[in-house]
Amino acid sequence: MSKIIEQKKQVVSEIAEKLRESQSTILVDYRGLDVSEVTELRTQLREAGVDFKVYKNTMTRRAVEEAELTELNDILVGPTAIAFSKDDVVAPAKVLGNFAKDHEALEIKGGVVEGSVASLDQIKELANLPNYEGMVSMLLSVLQAPVRNFAYATKAVAEQKEEQGA
C-alpha cells in the first residue's frame, strides 16, 4: 500500500514542479471530443512544444496547494487536461484557443501565466497575441520603419535636386 502512496506523491510533486517551471499552464475540459480530435489536439500541442497531460483532480489539487496556486481548486471539477509550456507563454493559449474555435466541445477552464493565476479573459487575450517569432518580426519592422522613411526622404530630395539641376 505504501508503494502506491509513494507513486501518487511522485505524481503530485511532478505536477507541482511543472506548474512552477512553466511559463504558462492552461486547464481545459475535453469532454465531448472524440479520439481523433484529441489526437489532433495533442499533435498540434506537441508541435508547439507544449506538454499535454490528464491527471486525477485529487492529485492536481494537492499539487496546486504545493505550488501555492490554490485559486485553481475551484476549476478542478470534471475531466481536466493540463497543457504546460516551459518555453513559450503564448503557445498553449494560442493552440487551445484556435482548437476551441473549431471544436466547441473543448472548454478552456483557466490557467497560470508566469506564476500567477490567469482569468479566462486574460487567457483569451494571450491566445490572440502573435507567437514569439511574430512579435520579433513586428519589432523589427517597427525598428526598420524610421530608417526606411529616412531613405525614402533622401531619395526624394536627391531626385528633386536632379530635376532642378536638369
PDB file of C-alpha atoms in Angstrom:
ATOM      1  CA  MET A   1       0.000   0.000   0.000  1.00  0.00           C
ATOM      2  CA  SER A   2       2.814   2.439   0.799  1.00  0.00           C
ATOM      3  CA  LYS A   3       4.256   1.837  -2.672  1.00  0.00           C
ATOM      4  CA  ILE A   4       1.063   3.197  -4.255  1.00  0.00           C
ATOM      5  CA  ILE A   5       1.104   6.217  -1.933  1.00  0.00           C
ATOM      6  CA  GLU A   6       4.737   6.887  -2.882  1.00  0.00           C
ATOM      7  CA  GLN A   7       3.827   6.757  -6.589  1.00  0.00           C
ATOM      8  CA  LYS A   8       0.977   9.191  -6.004  1.00  0.00           C
ATOM      9  CA  LYS A   9       3.288  11.531  -4.081  1.00  0.00           C
ATOM     10  CA  GLN A  10       5.712  11.412  -7.009  1.00  0.00           C
ATOM     11  CA  VAL A  11       2.932  12.364  -9.432  1.00  0.00           C
ATOM     12  CA  VAL A  12       1.846  15.235  -7.176  1.00  0.00           C
ATOM     13  CA  SER A  13       5.395  16.590  -6.936  1.00  0.00           C
ATOM     14  CA  GLU A  14       5.784  16.197 -10.732  1.00  0.00           C
ATOM     15  CA  ILE A  15       2.631  18.265 -11.346  1.00  0.00           C
ATOM     16  CA  ALA A  16       3.701  20.909  -8.798  1.00  0.00           C
ATOM     17  CA  GLU A  17       7.144  21.146 -10.395  1.00  0.00           C
ATOM     18  CA  LYS A  18       5.612  21.568 -13.856  1.00  0.00           C
ATOM     19  CA  LEU A  19       3.294  24.280 -12.524  1.00  0.00           C
ATOM     20  CA  ARG A  20       6.252  26.162 -11.055  1.00  0.00           C
ATOM     21  CA  GLU A  21       8.583  25.780 -14.050  1.00  0.00           C
ATOM     22  CA  SER A  22       6.066  26.506 -16.821  1.00  0.00           C
ATOM     23  CA  GLN A  23       5.794  29.915 -18.447  1.00  0.00           C
ATOM     24  CA  SER A  24       2.101  29.201 -18.925  1.00  0.00           C
ATOM     25  CA  THR A  25      -0.282  26.427 -17.957  1.00  0.00           C
ATOM     26  CA  ILE A  26      -3.806  26.092 -19.337  1.00  0.00           C
ATOM     27  CA  LEU A  27      -6.514  23.815 -17.891  1.00  0.00           C
ATOM     28  CA  VAL A  28      -9.213  22.555 -20.247  1.00  0.00           C
ATOM     29  CA  ASP A  29     -12.332  20.402 -20.190  1.00  0.00           C
ATOM     30  CA  TYR A  30     -12.106  17.992 -23.099  1.00  0.00           C
ATOM     31  CA  ARG A  31     -15.475  16.204 -22.665  1.00  0.00           C
ATOM     32  CA  GLY A  32     -17.187  15.638 -25.990  1.00  0.00           C
ATOM     33  CA  LEU A  33     -14.017  15.354 -28.074  1.00  0.00           C
ATOM     34  CA  ASP A  34     -13.625  12.022 -29.821  1.00  0.00           C
ATOM     35  CA  VAL A  35     -10.342  10.118 -30.008  1.00  0.00           C
ATOM     36  CA  SER A  36      -9.306  11.543 -33.386  1.00  0.00           C
ATOM     37  CA  GLU A  37      -9.927  15.112 -32.202  1.00  0.00           C
ATOM     38  CA  VAL A  38      -7.913  14.573 -29.018  1.00  0.00           C
ATOM     39  CA  THR A  39      -5.114  13.032 -31.091  1.00  0.00           C
ATOM     40  CA  GLU A  40      -5.180  16.031 -33.441  1.00  0.00           C
ATOM     41  CA  LEU A  41      -5.050  18.406 -30.439  1.00  0.00           C
ATOM     42  CA  ARG A  42      -2.151  16.511 -28.869  1.00  0.00           C
ATOM     43  CA  THR A  43      -0.263  16.649 -32.183  1.00  0.00           C
ATOM     44  CA  GLN A  44      -0.763  20.410 -32.523  1.00  0.00           C
ATOM     45  CA  LEU A  45       0.352  20.971 -28.929  1.00  0.00           C
ATOM     46  CA  ARG A  46       3.393  18.716 -29.316  1.00  0.00           C
ATOM     47  CA  GLU A  47       4.445  20.615 -32.457  1.00  0.00           C
ATOM     48  CA  ALA A  48       4.212  23.859 -30.452  1.00  0.00           C
ATOM     49  CA  GLY A  49       6.419  22.403 -27.698  1.00  0.00           C
ATOM     50  CA  VAL A  50       3.571  22.056 -25.201  1.00  0.00           C
ATOM     51  CA  ASP A  51       3.237  19.135 -22.773  1.00  0.00           C
ATOM     52  CA  PHE A  52      -0.415  17.960 -22.554  1.00  0.00           C
ATOM     53  CA  LYS A  53      -1.464  15.563 -19.777  1.00  0.00           C
ATOM     54  CA  VAL A  54      -4.542  14.353 -17.968  1.00  0.00           C
ATOM     55  CA  TYR A  55      -4.171  13.900 -14.218  1.00  0.00           C
ATOM     56  CA  LYS A  56      -6.642  12.962 -11.497  1.00  0.00           C
ATOM     57  CA  ASN A  57      -8.178  16.083  -9.971  1.00  0.00           C
ATOM     58  CA  THR A  58      -7.318  14.966  -6.428  1.00  0.00           C
ATOM     59  CA  MET A  59      -3.625  14.783  -7.300  1.00  0.00           C
ATOM     60  CA  THR A  60      -3.793  18.052  -9.191  1.00  0.00           C
ATOM     61  CA  ARG A  61      -5.441  19.750  -6.202  1.00  0.00           C
ATOM     62  CA  ARG A  62      -2.620  18.603  -3.938  1.00  0.00           C
ATOM     63  CA  ALA A  63      -0.040  19.804  -6.459  1.00  0.00           C
ATOM     64  CA  VAL A  64      -1.817  23.157  -6.765  1.00  0.00           C
ATOM     65  CA  GLU A  65      -1.631  23.574  -2.986  1.00  0.00           C
ATOM     66  CA  GLU A  66       2.039  22.595  -3.012  1.00  0.00           C
ATOM     67  CA  ALA A  67       2.708  25.168  -5.755  1.00  0.00           C
ATOM     68  CA  GLU A  68       0.666  27.784  -3.820  1.00  0.00           C
ATOM     69  CA  LEU A  69      -1.894  28.276  -6.613  1.00  0.00           C
ATOM     70  CA  THR A  70      -4.988  27.372  -4.597  1.00  0.00           C
ATOM     71  CA  GLU A  71      -7.226  29.644  -6.733  1.00  0.00           C
ATOM     72  CA  LEU A  72      -7.224  26.813  -9.297  1.00  0.00           C
ATOM     73  CA  ASN A  73      -9.064  24.421  -6.938  1.00  0.00           C
ATOM     74  CA  ASP A  74     -12.439  25.853  -7.997  1.00  0.00           C
ATOM     75  CA  ILE A  75     -11.940  24.831 -11.642  1.00  0.00           C
ATOM     76  CA  LEU A  76     -10.667  21.334 -10.911  1.00  0.00           C
ATOM     77  CA  VAL A  77     -14.094  19.761 -11.393  1.00  0.00           C
ATOM     78  CA  GLY A  78     -14.864  17.165 -14.037  1.00  0.00           C
ATOM     79  CA  PRO A  79     -12.401  15.887 -16.626  1.00  0.00           C
ATOM     80  CA  THR A  80      -9.437  18.246 -16.736  1.00  0.00           C
ATOM     81  CA  ALA A  81      -6.431  18.153 -19.049  1.00  0.00           C
ATOM     82  CA  ILE A  82      -3.444  20.413 -18.452  1.00  0.00           C
ATOM     83  CA  ALA A  83      -1.183  21.998 -21.073  1.00  0.00           C
ATOM     84  CA  PHE A  84       2.261  23.047 -19.790  1.00  0.00           C
ATOM     85  CA  SER A  85       4.710  25.227 -21.724  1.00  0.00           C
ATOM     86  CA  LYS A  86       8.189  25.900 -20.368  1.00  0.00           C
ATOM     87  CA  ASP A  87       9.409  27.996 -23.298  1.00  0.00           C
ATOM     88  CA  ASP A  88       6.558  29.949 -24.879  1.00  0.00           C
ATOM     89  CA  VAL A  89       3.950  31.838 -22.854  1.00  0.00           C
ATOM     90  CA  VAL A  90       1.587  32.202 -25.814  1.00  0.00           C
ATOM     91  CA  ALA A  91       1.770  28.705 -27.373  1.00  0.00           C
ATOM     92  CA  PRO A  92      -0.703  26.739 -25.207  1.00  0.00           C
ATOM     93  CA  ALA A  93      -3.304  29.509 -25.161  1.00  0.00           C
ATOM     94  CA  LYS A  94      -2.975  30.025 -28.916  1.00  0.00           C
ATOM     95  CA  VAL A  95      -3.221  26.335 -29.863  1.00  0.00           C
ATOM     96  CA  LEU A  96      -6.055  25.594 -27.426  1.00  0.00           C
ATOM     97  CA  GLY A  97      -7.903  28.809 -28.335  1.00  0.00           C
ATOM     98  CA  ASN A  98      -7.737  28.056 -32.062  1.00  0.00           C
ATOM     99  CA  PHE A  99      -8.755  24.447 -31.477  1.00  0.00           C
ATOM    100  CA  ALA A 100     -11.692  25.531 -29.287  1.00  0.00           C
ATOM    101  CA  LYS A 101     -12.952  27.793 -32.111  1.00  0.00           C
ATOM    102  CA  ASP A 102     -13.283  24.766 -34.398  1.00  0.00           C
ATOM    103  CA  HIS A 103     -14.361  22.284 -31.703  1.00  0.00           C
ATOM    104  CA  GLU A 104     -16.994  23.625 -29.324  1.00  0.00           C
ATOM    105  CA  ALA A 105     -16.581  20.624 -27.005  1.00  0.00           C
ATOM    106  CA  LEU A 106     -13.177  21.908 -25.818  1.00  0.00           C
ATOM    107  CA  GLU A 107     -13.621  24.411 -23.000  1.00  0.00           C
ATOM    108  CA  ILE A 108     -10.786  26.441 -21.526  1.00  0.00           C
ATOM    109  CA  LYS A 109     -11.295  26.500 -17.746  1.00  0.00           C
ATOM    110  CA  GLY A 110      -8.410  28.653 -16.554  1.00  0.00           C
ATOM    111  CA  GLY A 111      -4.683  28.696 -16.155  1.00  0.00           C
ATOM    112  CA  VAL A 112      -1.454  30.093 -14.805  1.00  0.00           C
ATOM    113  CA  VAL A 113       0.680  32.624 -16.657  1.00  0.00           C
ATOM    114  CA  GLU A 114       4.205  33.258 -15.353  1.00  0.00           C
ATOM    115  CA  GLY A 115       3.342  32.054 -11.856  1.00  0.00           C
ATOM    116  CA  SER A 116       0.042  33.933 -11.441  1.00  0.00           C
ATOM    117  CA  VAL A 117      -3.447  32.534 -11.844  1.00  0.00           C
ATOM    118  CA  ALA A 118      -4.988  33.994 -15.007  1.00  0.00           C
ATOM    119  CA  SER A 119      -8.637  34.669 -15.759  1.00  0.00           C
ATOM    120  CA  LEU A 120     -10.398  33.340 -18.853  1.00  0.00           C
ATOM    121  CA  ASP A 121     -10.286  36.821 -20.405  1.00  0.00           C
ATOM    122  CA  GLN A 122      -6.531  37.035 -19.893  1.00  0.00           C
ATOM    123  CA  ILE A 123      -6.063  33.621 -21.483  1.00  0.00           C
ATOM    124  CA  LYS A 124      -8.202  34.622 -24.476  1.00  0.00           C
ATOM    125  CA  GLU A 125      -6.157  37.823 -24.890  1.00  0.00           C
ATOM    126  CA  LEU A 126      -2.999  35.737 -24.714  1.00  0.00           C
ATOM    127  CA  ALA A 127      -4.374  33.425 -27.418  1.00  0.00           C
ATOM    128  CA  ASN A 128      -4.836  36.418 -29.731  1.00  0.00           C
ATOM    129  CA  LEU A 129      -1.225  37.566 -29.373  1.00  0.00           C
ATOM    130  CA  PRO A 130       1.257  36.557 -32.060  1.00  0.00           C
ATOM    131  CA  ASN A 131       3.839  33.938 -31.125  1.00  0.00           C
ATOM    132  CA  TYR A 132       7.484  34.782 -30.337  1.00  0.00           C
ATOM    133  CA  GLU A 133       8.598  34.853 -33.984  1.00  0.00           C
ATOM    134  CA  GLY A 134       5.642  37.053 -34.913  1.00  0.00           C
ATOM    135  CA  MET A 135       6.455  39.507 -32.121  1.00  0.00           C
ATOM    136  CA  VAL A 136      10.120  39.665 -33.156  1.00  0.00           C
ATOM    137  CA  SER A 137       9.187  40.368 -36.778  1.00  0.00           C
ATOM    138  CA  MET A 138       6.765  43.096 -35.635  1.00  0.00           C
ATOM    139  CA  LEU A 139       9.527  44.653 -33.519  1.00  0.00           C
ATOM    140  CA  LEU A 140      11.972  44.534 -36.416  1.00  0.00           C
ATOM    141  CA  SER A 141       9.506  46.179 -38.778  1.00  0.00           C
ATOM    142  CA  VAL A 142       8.928  48.940 -36.207  1.00  0.00           C
ATOM    143  CA  LEU A 143      12.682  49.441 -35.859  1.00  0.00           C
ATOM    144  CA  GLN A 144      13.190  49.478 -39.652  1.00  0.00           C
ATOM    145  CA  ALA A 145      10.428  51.992 -40.341  1.00  0.00           C
ATOM    146  CA  PRO A 146      12.380  55.168 -39.402  1.00  0.00           C
ATOM    147  CA  VAL A 147      15.402  54.069 -41.434  1.00  0.00           C
ATOM    148  CA  ARG A 148      13.194  53.191 -44.402  1.00  0.00           C
ATOM    149  CA  ASN A 149      11.382  56.533 -44.194  1.00  0.00           C
ATOM    150  CA  PHE A 150      14.697  58.386 -43.985  1.00  0.00           C
ATOM    151  CA  ALA A 151      15.936  56.538 -47.081  1.00  0.00           C
ATOM    152  CA  TYR A 152      12.766  57.446 -48.997  1.00  0.00           C
ATOM    153  CA  ALA A 153      13.087  61.103 -47.941  1.00  0.00           C
ATOM    154  CA  THR A 154      16.734  61.362 -49.026  1.00  0.00           C
ATOM    155  CA  LYS A 155      15.917  59.685 -52.330  1.00  0.00           C
ATOM    156  CA  ALA A 156      13.074  62.159 -52.909  1.00  0.00           C
ATOM    157  CA  VAL A 157      15.370  65.118 -52.100  1.00  0.00           C
ATOM    158  CA  ALA A 158      18.036  63.759 -54.460  1.00  0.00           C
ATOM    159  CA  GLU A 159      15.504  63.310 -57.269  1.00  0.00           C
ATOM    160  CA  GLN A 160      14.164  66.818 -56.673  1.00  0.00           C
ATOM    161  CA  LYS A 161      17.680  68.305 -56.867  1.00  0.00           C
ATOM    162  CA  GLU A 162      18.321  66.385 -60.101  1.00  0.00           C
ATOM    163  CA  GLU A 163      15.159  67.796 -61.647  1.00  0.00           C
ATOM    164  CA  GLN A 164      16.121  71.329 -60.601  1.00  0.00           C
ATOM    165  CA  GLY A 165      19.630  70.911 -61.938  1.00  0.00           C
ATOM    166  CA  ALA A 166      18.485  69.480 -65.278  1.00  0.00           C
TER     167      ALA A 166
END
